[in-house]
Amino acid sequence: MSRFVKFATALNLALLSVFAAEVSLAGDEKRVVTVGGSLTEIVYALGQENRLIARDTTSSFPPQVLNLPDIGYARALSPEGVLSVSPDLIIAIEGAGPPETLDVLKAADVTYVSVPEAYTAEGIRTKILTVGKALGQDTSAAVLAAKAMAELSEARQTAAQAAMQYSKPKKVLFVLSTAGGRIMAGGDNTAAAGIIALAGGVNAAAGFDGYKPMTDEAIAVAAPDVILMMERSGDHDTAPQDLLALPAIAPTPAAEAGAVIRMDGLKLLGFGPRTATAVSDLATALYGTGS
């Protein structure tokens, strides 16, 4: 047996012992609830879905998670709804609430882990490592985080190369809703702004924080090249022709070009294991393949 093979065998045995230790830890808290779609995706990516007993409304991927009980919307949880499934570990995204519910949950005999949210590559890495630690899966999480970072780096490079075909990056207006003809847009420090930047675009709604209504005049000044929206259904859907005909949108370059991009909301804004794919899809929609 060569020295290399001996070394590889020893390394594999060492890794197996680490994974075995993690599996042992994984049995400590079997009834897990996730609050936050990207966190649920991470649990699945770590192969720990057998421990999930419930999820929140934003957790819609992978599809089989929809078979689990829904404890409600992440920012409007009730303590009764969460505790009714008898969890022994709650993994929740930062911003989950309301605070009164969190106070009750943290006072109950349940381990509560808050996962920080940041709309950057480092934010995804931190999110994966935090979920992995909560589940006793540090080594697996480190592997998953490294994979996610490598994929995201490649996606960003490809997006940048595609954008270089143009004299300037495209200005993208993320429209959250159009209720009553009012445009609710994604400003600075939002997931929308984060994904637009990663895909090589410029957020046309810069200058304010969060998701806020924009006046018709402000949108005309912003002059977006592209309108970006989440895929919706039923009464929440707005047909492209109706969207582009809105008084706020009609004068923009996006309306003139008929440039509307729709993507799955969780994939687009989740900042989880699928973000690299979201970056690639959005960059391709904005600039083509770059080849």
CSV table of N, CA and C in Angstrom, one decimal, residues 57-125:
chain,number,residue,atom,x,y,z
A,57,THR,N,-44.6,29.3,6.7
A,57,THR,CA,-45.2,29.5,5.4
A,57,THR,C,-44.2,29.8,4.3
A,58,THR,N,-43.1,30.5,4.7
A,58,THR,CA,-42.1,30.8,3.6
A,58,THR,C,-41.3,29.6,3.2
A,59,SER,N,-41.4,28.5,3.9
A,59,SER,CA,-40.6,27.3,3.6
A,59,SER,C,-41.4,26.5,2.5
A,60,SER,N,-41.0,26.6,1.3
A,60,SER,CA,-41.8,26.0,0.2
A,60,SER,C,-40.9,25.1,-0.7
A,61,PHE,N,-39.6,25.0,-0.4
A,61,PHE,CA,-38.7,24.2,-1.2
A,61,PHE,C,-37.8,23.4,-0.2
A,62,PRO,N,-37.5,22.1,-0.6
A,62,PRO,CA,-38.1,21.3,-1.7
A,62,PRO,C,-39.6,21.1,-1.5
A,63,PRO,N,-40.2,20.7,-2.6
A,63,PRO,CA,-41.7,20.5,-2.6
A,63,PRO,C,-42.2,19.6,-1.5
A,64,GLN,N,-41.5,18.6,-1.1
A,64,GLN,CA,-42.0,17.7,-0.1
A,64,GLN,C,-42.1,18.3,1.3
A,65,VAL,N,-41.5,19.5,1.5
A,65,VAL,CA,-41.6,20.2,2.8
A,65,VAL,C,-43.0,20.6,3.0
A,66,LEU,N,-43.8,20.8,1.9
A,66,LEU,CA,-45.2,21.3,2.0
A,66,LEU,C,-46.1,20.2,2.7
A,67,ASN,N,-45.6,19.0,2.8
A,67,ASN,CA,-46.3,18.0,3.5
A,67,ASN,C,-46.3,18.1,5.0
A,68,LEU,N,-45.4,19.0,5.5
A,68,LEU,CA,-45.3,19.2,7.0
A,68,LEU,C,-46.3,20.2,7.4
A,69,PRO,N,-46.7,20.2,8.7
A,69,PRO,CA,-47.6,21.2,9.2
A,69,PRO,C,-47.0,22.6,9.1
A,70,ASP,N,-47.8,23.6,8.8
A,70,ASP,CA,-47.4,25.0,8.6
A,70,ASP,C,-47.8,25.7,9.9
A,71,ILE,N,-46.8,26.3,10.5
A,71,ILE,CA,-47.0,27.0,11.8
A,71,ILE,C,-47.3,28.5,11.6
A,72,GLY,N,-47.3,29.0,10.3
A,72,GLY,CA,-47.7,30.4,10.1
A,72,GLY,C,-46.5,31.2,9.5
A,73,TYR,N,-46.8,32.4,9.2
A,73,TYR,CA,-45.8,33.3,8.5
A,73,TYR,C,-44.7,33.7,9.5
A,74,ALA,N,-43.5,33.7,9.0
A,74,ALA,CA,-42.3,33.9,9.9
A,74,ALA,C,-42.4,35.2,10.8
A,75,ARG,N,-43.0,36.2,10.3
A,75,ARG,CA,-43.0,37.5,11.1
A,75,ARG,C,-44.3,37.7,11.8
A,76,ALA,N,-45.2,36.7,11.8
A,76,ALA,CA,-46.5,36.8,12.5
A,76,ALA,C,-46.8,35.4,13.2
A,77,LEU,N,-45.9,34.9,13.8
A,77,LEU,CA,-46.1,33.6,14.5
A,77,LEU,C,-46.9,33.8,15.8
A,78,SER,N,-47.6,32.7,16.1
A,78,SER,CA,-48.3,32.7,17.4
A,78,SER,C,-47.6,31.6,18.3
A,79,PRO,N,-47.4,31.9,19.6
A,79,PRO,CA,-46.7,30.9,20.4
A,79,PRO,C,-47.5,29.6,20.4
A,80,GLU,N,-48.8,29.7,20.4
A,80,GLU,CA,-49.7,28.5,20.5
A,80,GLU,C,-49.4,27.6,19.2
A,81,GLY,N,-49.3,28.3,18.0
A,81,GLY,CA,-49.1,27.5,16.8
A,81,GLY,C,-47.8,26.8,16.8
A,82,VAL,N,-46.7,27.5,17.3
A,82,VAL,CA,-45.4,26.9,17.3
A,82,VAL,C,-45.3,25.7,18.3
A,83,LEU,N,-45.8,26.0,19.5
A,83,LEU,CA,-45.6,25.0,20.6
A,83,LEU,C,-46.6,23.8,20.4
A,84,SER,N,-47.6,24.0,19.6
A,84,SER,CA,-48.6,22.9,19.4
A,84,SER,C,-47.9,21.7,18.8
A,85,VAL,N,-46.8,21.8,18.1
A,85,VAL,CA,-46.2,20.7,17.4
A,85,VAL,C,-45.1,20.1,18.3
A,86,SER,N,-44.9,20.6,19.6
A,86,SER,CA,-44.0,20.1,20.6
A,86,SER,C,-42.6,20.0,20.1
A,87,PRO,N,-42.0,21.1,19.6
A,87,PRO,CA,-40.6,21.1,19.1
A,87,PRO,C,-39.6,21.1,20.3
A,88,ASP,N,-38.4,20.5,20.1
A,88,ASP,CA,-37.4,20.7,21.1
A,88,ASP,C,-36.2,21.6,20.5
A,89,LEU,N,-36.3,22.0,19.3
A,89,LEU,CA,-35.4,22.9,18.7
A,89,LEU,C,-36.1,23.8,17.6
A,90,ILE,N,-36.0,25.1,17.8
A,90,ILE,CA,-36.6,26.0,16.8
A,90,ILE,C,-35.4,26.8,16.2
A,91,ILE,N,-35.2,26.7,14.9
A,91,ILE,CA,-34.2,27.4,14.1
A,91,ILE,C,-34.9,28.5,13.3
A,92,ALA,N,-34.7,29.8,13.7
A,92,ALA,CA,-35.5,30.8,13.1
A,92,ALA,C,-34.6,31.9,12.5
A,93,ILE,N,-35.0,32.5,11.4
A,93,ILE,CA,-34.3,33.5,10.7
A,93,ILE,C,-34.4,34.8,11.5
A,94,GLU,N,-33.4,35.6,11.5
A,94,GLU,CA,-33.4,36.9,12.2
A,94,GLU,C,-34.5,37.7,11.6
A,95,GLY,N,-35.3,38.3,12.5
A,95,GLY,CA,-36.5,39.1,12.0
A,95,GLY,C,-37.8,38.4,12.2
A,96,ALA,N,-37.7,37.1,12.6
A,96,ALA,CA,-38.9,36.3,12.9
A,96,ALA,C,-39.6,36.9,14.1
A,97,GLY,N,-40.9,36.8,14.2
A,97,GLY,CA,-41.6,37.4,15.3
A,97,GLY,C,-43.1,37.1,15.3
A,98,PRO,N,-43.8,37.9,16.0
A,98,PRO,CA,-43.4,39.2,16.6
A,98,PRO,C,-42.6,39.0,17.9
A,99,PRO,N,-42.1,40.0,18.5
A,99,PRO,CA,-41.3,39.9,19.7
A,99,PRO,C,-42.0,39.2,20.9
A,100,GLU,N,-43.3,39.5,21.0
A,100,GLU,CA,-44.1,38.9,22.1
A,100,GLU,C,-44.1,37.4,22.0
A,101,THR,N,-44.2,36.9,20.7
A,101,THR,CA,-44.1,35.4,20.5
A,101,THR,C,-42.8,34.8,20.8
A,102,LEU,N,-41.7,35.6,20.4
A,102,LEU,CA,-40.4,35.1,20.7
A,102,LEU,C,-40.1,35.0,22.2
A,103,ASP,N,-40.7,36.0,22.9
A,103,ASP,CA,-40.5,36.0,24.4
A,103,ASP,C,-41.1,34.7,25.0
A,104,VAL,N,-42.2,34.3,24.5
A,104,VAL,CA,-42.9,33.1,25.0
A,104,VAL,C,-42.1,31.8,24.6
A,105,LEU,N,-41.6,31.8,23.4
A,105,LEU,CA,-40.9,30.6,22.9
A,105,LEU,C,-39.6,30.5,23.6
A,106,LYS,N,-38.9,31.6,23.9
A,106,LYS,CA,-37.6,31.5,24.5
A,106,LYS,C,-37.8,31.2,26.0
A,107,ALA,N,-38.9,31.5,26.6
A,107,ALA,CA,-39.2,31.1,28.0
A,107,ALA,C,-39.6,29.7,28.1
A,108,ALA,N,-40.1,29.1,27.0
A,108,ALA,CA,-40.5,27.7,27.1
A,108,ALA,C,-39.3,26.8,27.1
A,109,ASP,N,-39.5,25.5,27.4
A,109,ASP,CA,-38.4,24.5,27.5
A,109,ASP,C,-38.0,24.0,26.1
A,110,VAL,N,-37.7,25.0,25.2
A,110,VAL,CA,-37.3,24.7,23.8
A,110,VAL,C,-36.1,25.5,23.5
A,111,THR,N,-35.1,24.8,22.8
A,111,THR,CA,-33.9,25.5,22.3
A,111,THR,C,-34.3,26.4,21.1
A,112,TYR,N,-33.9,27.7,21.3
A,112,TYR,CA,-34.3,28.6,20.2
A,112,TYR,C,-32.9,29.2,19.6
A,113,VAL,N,-32.8,29.0,18.3
A,113,VAL,CA,-31.5,29.5,17.6
A,113,VAL,C,-32.0,30.6,16.6
A,114,SER,N,-31.4,31.8,16.8
A,114,SER,CA,-31.7,32.8,15.8
A,114,SER,C,-30.6,32.9,14.8
A,115,VAL,N,-30.9,32.8,13.5
A,115,VAL,CA,-29.9,32.8,12.4
A,115,VAL,C,-29.8,34.2,11.8
A,116,PRO,N,-28.6,34.8,11.8
A,116,PRO,CA,-28.4,36.1,11.2
A,116,PRO,C,-28.7,36.1,9.7
A,117,GLU,N,-29.3,37.2,9.2
A,117,GLU,CA,-29.6,37.4,7.8
A,117,GLU,C,-28.8,38.5,7.2
A,118,ALA,N,-28.0,38.2,6.2
A,118,ALA,CA,-27.3,39.3,5.4
A,118,ALA,C,-27.3,38.9,4.0
A,119,TYR,N,-27.5,39.8,3.1
A,119,TYR,CA,-27.8,39.5,1.7
A,119,TYR,C,-26.4,39.6,0.9
A,120,THR,N,-25.5,38.8,1.4
A,120,THR,CA,-24.2,38.8,0.8
A,120,THR,C,-23.7,37.3,0.7
A,121,ALA,N,-22.6,37.1,0.0
A,121,ALA,CA,-22.0,35.7,0.0
A,121,ALA,C,-21.6,35.3,1.4
A,122,GLU,N,-21.0,36.2,2.2
A,122,GLU,CA,-20.6,35.8,3.5
A,122,GLU,C,-21.8,35.6,4.4
A,123,GLY,N,-22.9,36.3,4.1
A,123,GLY,CA,-24.2,36.1,4.9
A,123,GLY,C,-24.7,34.6,4.6
A,124,ILE,N,-24.6,34.1,3.4
A,124,ILE,CA,-25.0,32.8,3.1
A,124,ILE,C,-24.1,31.8,3.9
A,125,ARG,N,-22.8,32.0,3.9
A,125,ARG,CA,-21.9,31.1,4.6
A,125,ARG,C,-22.2,31.1,6.1
